[in-house]
Rosetta silent file (secondary structure, phi, psi, omega in degrees, C-alpha in Angstrom):
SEQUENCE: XXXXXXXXXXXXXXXXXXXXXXXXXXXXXXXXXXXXXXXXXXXXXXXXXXXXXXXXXXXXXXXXXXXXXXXXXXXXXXXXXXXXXXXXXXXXXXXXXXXXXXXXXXXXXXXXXXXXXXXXXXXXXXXXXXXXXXXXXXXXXXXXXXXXXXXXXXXXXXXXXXXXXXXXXXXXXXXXXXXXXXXXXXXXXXXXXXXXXXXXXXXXXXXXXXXXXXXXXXXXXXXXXXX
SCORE:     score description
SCORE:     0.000 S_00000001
   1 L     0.000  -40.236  179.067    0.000    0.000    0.000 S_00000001
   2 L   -79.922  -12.252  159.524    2.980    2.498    0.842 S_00000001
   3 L   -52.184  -60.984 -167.579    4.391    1.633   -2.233 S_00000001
   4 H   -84.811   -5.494  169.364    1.694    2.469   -4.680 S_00000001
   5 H   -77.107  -42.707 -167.125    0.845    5.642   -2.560 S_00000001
   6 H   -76.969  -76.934 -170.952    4.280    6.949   -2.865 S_00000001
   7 H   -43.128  -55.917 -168.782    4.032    6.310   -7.151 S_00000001
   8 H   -63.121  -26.617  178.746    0.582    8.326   -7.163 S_00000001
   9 H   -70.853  -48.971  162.906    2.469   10.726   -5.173 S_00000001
  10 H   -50.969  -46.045 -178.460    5.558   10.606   -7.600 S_00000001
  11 H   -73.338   -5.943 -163.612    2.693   11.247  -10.414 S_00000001
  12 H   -69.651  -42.469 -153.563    1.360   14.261   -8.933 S_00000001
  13 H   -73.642  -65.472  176.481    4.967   15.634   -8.786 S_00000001
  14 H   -55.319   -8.269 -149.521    5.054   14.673  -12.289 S_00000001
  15 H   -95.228  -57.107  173.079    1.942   15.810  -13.536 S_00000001
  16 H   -63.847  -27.085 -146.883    2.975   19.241  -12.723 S_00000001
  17 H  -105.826   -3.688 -170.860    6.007   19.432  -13.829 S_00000001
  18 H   -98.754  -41.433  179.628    4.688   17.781  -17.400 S_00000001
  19 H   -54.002  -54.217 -172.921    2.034   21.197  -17.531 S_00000001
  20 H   -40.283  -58.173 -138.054    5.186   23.408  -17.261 S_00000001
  21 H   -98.679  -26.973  165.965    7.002   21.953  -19.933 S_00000001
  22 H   -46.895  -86.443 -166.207    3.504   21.496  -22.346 S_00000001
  23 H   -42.127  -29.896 -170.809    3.277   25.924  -22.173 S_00000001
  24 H   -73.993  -70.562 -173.467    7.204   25.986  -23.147 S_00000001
  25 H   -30.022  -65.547 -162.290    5.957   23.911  -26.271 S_00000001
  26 H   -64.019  -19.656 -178.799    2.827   25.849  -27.185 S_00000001
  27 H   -75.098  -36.205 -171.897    5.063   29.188  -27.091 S_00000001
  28 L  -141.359   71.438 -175.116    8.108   27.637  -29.147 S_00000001
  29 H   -77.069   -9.616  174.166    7.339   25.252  -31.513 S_00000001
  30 H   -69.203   -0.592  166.589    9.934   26.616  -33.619 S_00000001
  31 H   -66.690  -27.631 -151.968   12.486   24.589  -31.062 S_00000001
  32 L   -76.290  -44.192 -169.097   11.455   21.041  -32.069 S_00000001
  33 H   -51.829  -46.378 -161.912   13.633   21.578  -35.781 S_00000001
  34 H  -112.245   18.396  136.827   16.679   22.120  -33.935 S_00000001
  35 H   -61.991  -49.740  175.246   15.957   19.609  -31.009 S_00000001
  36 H   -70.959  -35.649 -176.090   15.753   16.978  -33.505 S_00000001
  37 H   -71.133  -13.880  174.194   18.844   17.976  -35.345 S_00000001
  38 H   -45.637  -55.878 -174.701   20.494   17.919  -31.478 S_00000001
  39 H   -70.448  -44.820  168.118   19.272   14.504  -31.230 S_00000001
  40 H   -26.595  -38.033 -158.081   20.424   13.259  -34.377 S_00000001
  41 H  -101.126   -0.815  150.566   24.048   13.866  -33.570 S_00000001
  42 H   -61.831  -47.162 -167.345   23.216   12.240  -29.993 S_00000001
  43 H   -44.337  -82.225 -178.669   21.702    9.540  -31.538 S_00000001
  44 H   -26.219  -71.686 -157.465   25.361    8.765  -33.430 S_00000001
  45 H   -44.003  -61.503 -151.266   27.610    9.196  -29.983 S_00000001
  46 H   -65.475  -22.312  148.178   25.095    6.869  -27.916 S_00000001
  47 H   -72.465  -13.573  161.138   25.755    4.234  -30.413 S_00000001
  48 H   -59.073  -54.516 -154.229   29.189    4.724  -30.548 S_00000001
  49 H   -70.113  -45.301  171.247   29.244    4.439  -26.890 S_00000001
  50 L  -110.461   34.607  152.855   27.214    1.286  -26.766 S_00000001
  51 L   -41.020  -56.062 -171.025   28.545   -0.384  -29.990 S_00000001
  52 L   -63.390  -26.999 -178.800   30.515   -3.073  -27.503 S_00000001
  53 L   -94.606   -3.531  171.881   27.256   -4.646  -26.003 S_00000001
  54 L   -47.272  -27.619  165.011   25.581   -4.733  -29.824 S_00000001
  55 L   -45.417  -53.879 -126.790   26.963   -8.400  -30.032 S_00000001
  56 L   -92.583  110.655  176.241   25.095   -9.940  -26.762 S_00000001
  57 L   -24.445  138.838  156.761   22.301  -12.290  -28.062 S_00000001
  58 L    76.546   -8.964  170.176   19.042  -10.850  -28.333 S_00000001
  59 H   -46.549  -61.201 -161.366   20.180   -7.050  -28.064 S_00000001
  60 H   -40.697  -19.991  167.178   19.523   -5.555  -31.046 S_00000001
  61 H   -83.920  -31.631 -175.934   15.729   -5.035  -30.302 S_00000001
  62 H   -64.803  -36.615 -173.352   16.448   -3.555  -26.494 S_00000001
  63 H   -77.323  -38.797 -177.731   18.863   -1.371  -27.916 S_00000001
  64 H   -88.027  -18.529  173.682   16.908    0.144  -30.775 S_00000001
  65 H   -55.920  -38.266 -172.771   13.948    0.422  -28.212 S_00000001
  66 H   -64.383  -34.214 -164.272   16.323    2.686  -26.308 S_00000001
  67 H   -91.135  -21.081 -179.509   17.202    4.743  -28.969 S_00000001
  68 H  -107.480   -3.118  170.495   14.061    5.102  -30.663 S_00000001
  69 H  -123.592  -26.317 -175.295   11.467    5.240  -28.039 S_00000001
  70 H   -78.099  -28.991 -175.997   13.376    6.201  -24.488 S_00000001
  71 L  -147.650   59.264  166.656   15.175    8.950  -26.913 S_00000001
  72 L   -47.371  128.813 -173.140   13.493    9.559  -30.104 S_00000001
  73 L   -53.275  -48.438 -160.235   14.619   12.020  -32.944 S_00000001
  74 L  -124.594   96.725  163.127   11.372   13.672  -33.161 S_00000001
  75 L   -28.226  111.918  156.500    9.566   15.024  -29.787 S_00000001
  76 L  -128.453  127.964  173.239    6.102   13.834  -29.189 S_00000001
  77 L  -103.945   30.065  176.605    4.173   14.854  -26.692 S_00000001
  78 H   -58.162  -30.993 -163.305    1.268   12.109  -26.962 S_00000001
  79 H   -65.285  -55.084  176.454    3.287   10.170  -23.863 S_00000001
  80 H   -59.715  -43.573  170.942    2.726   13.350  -21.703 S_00000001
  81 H   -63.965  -47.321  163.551   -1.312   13.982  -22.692 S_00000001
  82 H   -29.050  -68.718  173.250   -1.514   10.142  -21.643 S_00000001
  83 H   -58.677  -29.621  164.370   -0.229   10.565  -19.171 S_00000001
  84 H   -79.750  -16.611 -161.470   -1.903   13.980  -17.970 S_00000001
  85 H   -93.194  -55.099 -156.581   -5.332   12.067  -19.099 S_00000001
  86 L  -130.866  -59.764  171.497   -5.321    8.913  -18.101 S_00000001
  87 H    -8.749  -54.063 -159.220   -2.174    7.300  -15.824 S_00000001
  88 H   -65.452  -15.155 -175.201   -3.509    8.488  -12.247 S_00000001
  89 H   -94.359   -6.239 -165.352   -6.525    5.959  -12.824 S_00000001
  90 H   -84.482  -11.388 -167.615   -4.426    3.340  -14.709 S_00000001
  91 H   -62.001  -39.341 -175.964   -1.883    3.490  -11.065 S_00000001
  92 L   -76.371  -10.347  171.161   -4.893    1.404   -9.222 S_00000001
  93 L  -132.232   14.476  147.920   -5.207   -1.342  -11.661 S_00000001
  94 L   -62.035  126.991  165.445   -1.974   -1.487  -13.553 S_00000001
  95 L   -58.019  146.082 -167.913    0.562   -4.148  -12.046 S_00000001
  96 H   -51.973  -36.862 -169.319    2.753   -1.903   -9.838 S_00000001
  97 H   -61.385  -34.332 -173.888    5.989   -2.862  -12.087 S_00000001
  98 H   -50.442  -27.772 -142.953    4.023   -1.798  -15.488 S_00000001
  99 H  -114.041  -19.729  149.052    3.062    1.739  -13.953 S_00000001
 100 H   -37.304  -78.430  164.357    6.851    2.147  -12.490 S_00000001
 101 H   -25.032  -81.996 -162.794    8.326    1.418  -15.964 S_00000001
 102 H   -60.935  -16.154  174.148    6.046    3.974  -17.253 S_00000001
 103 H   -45.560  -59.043 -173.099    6.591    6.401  -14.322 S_00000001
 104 H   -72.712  -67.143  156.894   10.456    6.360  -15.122 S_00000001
 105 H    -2.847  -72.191 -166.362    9.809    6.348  -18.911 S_00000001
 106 H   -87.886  -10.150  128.714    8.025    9.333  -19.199 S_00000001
 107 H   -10.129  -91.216 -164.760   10.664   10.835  -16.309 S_00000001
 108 H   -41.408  -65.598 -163.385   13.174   10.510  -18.447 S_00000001
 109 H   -57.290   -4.266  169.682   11.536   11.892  -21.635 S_00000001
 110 H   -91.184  -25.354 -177.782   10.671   15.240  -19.655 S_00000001
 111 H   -80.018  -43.029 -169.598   14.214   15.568  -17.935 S_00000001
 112 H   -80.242  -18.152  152.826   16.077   14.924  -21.512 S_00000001
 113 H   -68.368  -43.597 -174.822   14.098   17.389  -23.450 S_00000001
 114 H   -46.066  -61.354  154.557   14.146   20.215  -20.601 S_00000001
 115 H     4.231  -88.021  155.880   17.996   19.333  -21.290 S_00000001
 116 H   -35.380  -54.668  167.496   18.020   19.467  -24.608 S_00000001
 117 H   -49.166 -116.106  144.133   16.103   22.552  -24.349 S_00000001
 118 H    23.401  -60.924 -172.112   18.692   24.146  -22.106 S_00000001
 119 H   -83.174  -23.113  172.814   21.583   23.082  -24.244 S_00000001
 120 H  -114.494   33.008 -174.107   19.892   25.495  -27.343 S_00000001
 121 L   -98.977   90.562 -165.303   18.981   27.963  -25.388 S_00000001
 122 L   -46.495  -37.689  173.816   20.363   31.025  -26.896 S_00000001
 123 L  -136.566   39.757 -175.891   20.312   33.094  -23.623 S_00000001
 124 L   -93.935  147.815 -162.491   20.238   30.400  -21.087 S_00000001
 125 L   -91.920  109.487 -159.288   22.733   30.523  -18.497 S_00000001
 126 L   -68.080  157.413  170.262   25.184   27.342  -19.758 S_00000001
 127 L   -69.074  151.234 -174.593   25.529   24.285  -17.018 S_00000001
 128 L   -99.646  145.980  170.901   28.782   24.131  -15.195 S_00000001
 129 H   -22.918  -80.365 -160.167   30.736   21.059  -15.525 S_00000001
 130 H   -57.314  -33.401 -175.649   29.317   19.479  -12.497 S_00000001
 131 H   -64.954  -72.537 -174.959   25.441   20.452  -13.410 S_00000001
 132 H   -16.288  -47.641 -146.925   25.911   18.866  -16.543 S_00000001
 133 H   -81.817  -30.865 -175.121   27.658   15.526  -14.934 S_00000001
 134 H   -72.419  -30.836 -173.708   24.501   15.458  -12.726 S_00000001
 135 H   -62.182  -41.283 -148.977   21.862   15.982  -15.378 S_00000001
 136 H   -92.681  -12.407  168.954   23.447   13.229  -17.501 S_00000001
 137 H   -79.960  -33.111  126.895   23.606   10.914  -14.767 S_00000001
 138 H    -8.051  -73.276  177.304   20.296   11.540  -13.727 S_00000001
 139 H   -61.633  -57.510  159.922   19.211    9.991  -17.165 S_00000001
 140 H   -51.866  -18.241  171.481   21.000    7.407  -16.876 S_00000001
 141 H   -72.396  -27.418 -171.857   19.988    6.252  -13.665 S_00000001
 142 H  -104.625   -5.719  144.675   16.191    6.727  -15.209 S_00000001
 143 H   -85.479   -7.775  158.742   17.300    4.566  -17.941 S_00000001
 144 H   -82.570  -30.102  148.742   18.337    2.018  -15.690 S_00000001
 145 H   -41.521  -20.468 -168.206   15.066    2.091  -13.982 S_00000001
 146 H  -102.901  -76.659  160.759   13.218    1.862  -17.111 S_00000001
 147 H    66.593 -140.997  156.348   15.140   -1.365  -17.476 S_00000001
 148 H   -61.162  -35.334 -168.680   15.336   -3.121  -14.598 S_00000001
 149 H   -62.966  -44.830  167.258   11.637   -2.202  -14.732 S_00000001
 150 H   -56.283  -41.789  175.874   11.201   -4.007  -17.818 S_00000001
 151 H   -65.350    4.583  148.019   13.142   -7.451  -16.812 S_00000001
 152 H   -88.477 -102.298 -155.757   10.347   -7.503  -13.710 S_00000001
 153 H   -10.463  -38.816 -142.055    7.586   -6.701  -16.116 S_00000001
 154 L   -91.037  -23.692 -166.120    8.831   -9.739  -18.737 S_00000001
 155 L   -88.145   10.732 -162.796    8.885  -11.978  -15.423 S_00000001
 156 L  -100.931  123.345  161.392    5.665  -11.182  -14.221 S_00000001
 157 L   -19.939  148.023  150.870    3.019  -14.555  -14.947 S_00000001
 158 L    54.420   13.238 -138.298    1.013  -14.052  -17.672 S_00000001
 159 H   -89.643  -28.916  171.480    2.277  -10.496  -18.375 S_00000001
 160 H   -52.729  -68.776  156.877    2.426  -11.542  -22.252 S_00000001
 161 H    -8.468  -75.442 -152.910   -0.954  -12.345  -22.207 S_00000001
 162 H   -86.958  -19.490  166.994   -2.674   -9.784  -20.584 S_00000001
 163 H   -76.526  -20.918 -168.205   -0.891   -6.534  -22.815 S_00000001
 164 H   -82.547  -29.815 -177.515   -1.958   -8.795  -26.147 S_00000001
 165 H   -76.663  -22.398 -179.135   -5.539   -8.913  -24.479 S_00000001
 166 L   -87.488   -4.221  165.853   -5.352   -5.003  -23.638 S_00000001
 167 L   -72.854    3.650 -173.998   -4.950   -4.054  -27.208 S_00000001
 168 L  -121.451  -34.483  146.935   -8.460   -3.399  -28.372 S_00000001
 169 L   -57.957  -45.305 -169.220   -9.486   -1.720  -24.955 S_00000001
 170 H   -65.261  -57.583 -162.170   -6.720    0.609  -25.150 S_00000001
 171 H   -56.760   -1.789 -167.938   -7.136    1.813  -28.572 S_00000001
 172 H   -86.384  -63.512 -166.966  -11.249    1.830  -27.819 S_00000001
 173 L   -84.603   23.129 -172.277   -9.890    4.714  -25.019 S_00000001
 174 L    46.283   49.287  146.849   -6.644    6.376  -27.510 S_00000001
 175 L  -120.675   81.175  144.038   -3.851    4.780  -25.477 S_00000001
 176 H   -59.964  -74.171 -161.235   -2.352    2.751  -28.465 S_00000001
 177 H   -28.574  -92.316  165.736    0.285    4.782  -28.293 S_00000001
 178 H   -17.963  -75.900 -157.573    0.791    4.230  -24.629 S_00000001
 179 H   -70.413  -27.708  178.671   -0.072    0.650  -24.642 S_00000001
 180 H   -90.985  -15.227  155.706    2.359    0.162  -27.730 S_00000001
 181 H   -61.350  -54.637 -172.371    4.868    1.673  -25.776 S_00000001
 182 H   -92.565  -12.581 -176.898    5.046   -0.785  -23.042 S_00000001
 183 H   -92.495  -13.452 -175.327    4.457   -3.513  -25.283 S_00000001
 184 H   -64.860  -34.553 -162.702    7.146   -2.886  -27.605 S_00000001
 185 H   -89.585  -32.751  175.203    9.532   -2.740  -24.341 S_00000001
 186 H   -64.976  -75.901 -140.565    8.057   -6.526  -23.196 S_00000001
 187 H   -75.803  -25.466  165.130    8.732   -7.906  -25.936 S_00000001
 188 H   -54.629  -47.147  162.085   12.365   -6.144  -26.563 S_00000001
 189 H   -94.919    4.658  161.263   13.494   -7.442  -23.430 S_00000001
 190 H   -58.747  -33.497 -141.314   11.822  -11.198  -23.773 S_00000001
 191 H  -107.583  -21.159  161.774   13.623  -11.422  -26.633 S_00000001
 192 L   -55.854  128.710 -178.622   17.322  -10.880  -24.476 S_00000001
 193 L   -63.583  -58.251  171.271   19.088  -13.913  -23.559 S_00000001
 194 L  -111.415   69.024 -156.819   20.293  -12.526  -20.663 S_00000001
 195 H   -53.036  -42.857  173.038   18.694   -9.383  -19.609 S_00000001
 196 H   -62.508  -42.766 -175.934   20.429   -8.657  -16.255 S_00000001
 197 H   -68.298  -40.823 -154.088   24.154   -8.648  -17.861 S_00000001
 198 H   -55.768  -73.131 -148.993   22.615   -6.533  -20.901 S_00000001
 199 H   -65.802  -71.352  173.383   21.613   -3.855  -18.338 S_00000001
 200 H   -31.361  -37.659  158.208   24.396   -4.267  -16.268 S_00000001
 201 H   -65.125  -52.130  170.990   26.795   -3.899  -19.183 S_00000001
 202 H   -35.842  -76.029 -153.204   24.323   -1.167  -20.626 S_00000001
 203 H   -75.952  -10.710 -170.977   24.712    1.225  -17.386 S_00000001
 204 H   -74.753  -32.907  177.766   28.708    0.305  -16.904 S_00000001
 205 H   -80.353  -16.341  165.632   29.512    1.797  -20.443 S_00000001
 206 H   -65.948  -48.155  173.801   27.021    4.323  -19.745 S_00000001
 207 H   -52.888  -62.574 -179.607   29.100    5.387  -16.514 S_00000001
 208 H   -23.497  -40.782 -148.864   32.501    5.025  -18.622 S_00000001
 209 H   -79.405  -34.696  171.558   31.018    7.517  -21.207 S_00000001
 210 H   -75.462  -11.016  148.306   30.396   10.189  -18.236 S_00000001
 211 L  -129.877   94.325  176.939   33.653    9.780  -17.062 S_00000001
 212 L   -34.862  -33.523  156.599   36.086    9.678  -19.486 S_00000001
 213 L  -100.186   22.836  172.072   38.970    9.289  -17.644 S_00000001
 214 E   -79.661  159.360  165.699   37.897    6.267  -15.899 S_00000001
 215 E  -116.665  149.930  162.891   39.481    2.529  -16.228 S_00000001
 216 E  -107.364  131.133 -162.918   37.977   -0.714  -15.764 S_00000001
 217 L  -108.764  172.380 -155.632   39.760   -2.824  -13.065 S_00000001
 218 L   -57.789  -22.231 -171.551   39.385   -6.863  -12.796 S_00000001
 219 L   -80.578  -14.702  154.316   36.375   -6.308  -10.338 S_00000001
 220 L   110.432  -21.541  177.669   34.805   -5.159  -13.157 S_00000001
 221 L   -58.884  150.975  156.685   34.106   -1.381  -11.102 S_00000001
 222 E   -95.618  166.603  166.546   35.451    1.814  -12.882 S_00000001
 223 E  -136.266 -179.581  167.477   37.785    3.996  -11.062 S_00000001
 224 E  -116.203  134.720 -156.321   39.592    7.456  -12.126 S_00000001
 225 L   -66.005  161.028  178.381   42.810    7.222  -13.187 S_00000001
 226 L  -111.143   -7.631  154.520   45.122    9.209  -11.002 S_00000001
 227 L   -34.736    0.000    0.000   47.917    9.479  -13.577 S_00000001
């Protein structure tokens, strides 16, 4: 019970903080062209960066989920109107992991546009080293969350089942989207042989990439060189 109170509580938080960033849109839609070309050249690095786990059985769909739905070229806000619409009633009968996942999900996608926003912001006061290191770690941490949320999701009885049975209600109420969202992410990590190394591998080259001058020592930890 103190669980699922503190996520409706988490949505509230979110809820508001989703309104804010809807009015920055409706003022400056003329941002989105050069958001997307931002992401484009993100797009490239983050596969550079996670090139070494493309190999690992069963990746290649988890990987393009990440890049094309956790960080998408082109900024849609259908995730947020879901989410402003519908979510606080879906928290009481959604399993708790499903409504986590999406919780984090749609996290992320509001923290990496304000970001993004931020970073083209002609007379925005630039981030400091340190804000930056925090921002981007921040995402990552909400992509490990998104995750781990999915490997509990894939493990949950019957979980297959019951989004293939929810596909005809949602689109009867316009959450396709939504609903094609989460199902896209079940079946991307079902389809990993080993989901826990994936992630685990996933967030260690994700640390590497925010600190550059780290090494990896036999324990498998990074540290920073002191050279």
């Amino acid at each position: 019970m103190a669980s699922r109170t503190e996520t409706k509580q988490k949505l509230v938080h979110l809820q508001q903080r989703l309104l804010l960033l809807r009015n920055v849109r409706d003022t400056d839609p003329s941002r989105m062209s050069a958001l997307t070309g931002l992401r484009a050249s993100n797009h490239v690095r983050l596969q550079s960066v996670f090139e070494p786990i493309s190999g690992l059985a069963g990746t290649e769909q988890a990987l393009r989920f990440f890049y094309e739905e956790l960080y998408p070229l082109t900024i849609s806000p259908w995730r947020d109107e879901q989410c402003l619409r519908v979510l606080p009633r879906m928290v009481s009968v959604m399993p708790e992991g499903a409504t986590k996942v999406l919780l984090a999900a749609i996290t992320l996608d509001l923290e990496t546009e304000m970001f993004d926003r931020h970073v083209l912001a002609p007379t925005g006061v630039p981030l400091d080293a340190a804000a930056h290191l925090a921002h981007r770690r921040l995402q990552l941490q909400l992509v490990q969350q998104v995750g781990q949320g999915l490997i509990q999701v894939v493990r949950l009885p019957l979980m297959g089942s019951l989004l293939k049975c929810a596909k005809f209600p949602a689109k009867a109420k316009g959450l396709s989207q939504l609903h094609g969202f989460l199902t896209r992410g079940f079946e991307a990590f079902k389809a990993i042989e080993q989901p826990d190394l994936f992630m685990e591998h996933l967030v260690r080259l994700g640390d590497a990439n925010l600190y550059p001058n780290a090494k990896c020592v036999e324990n498998d930890r990074f540290i920073m060189k002191t050279d």
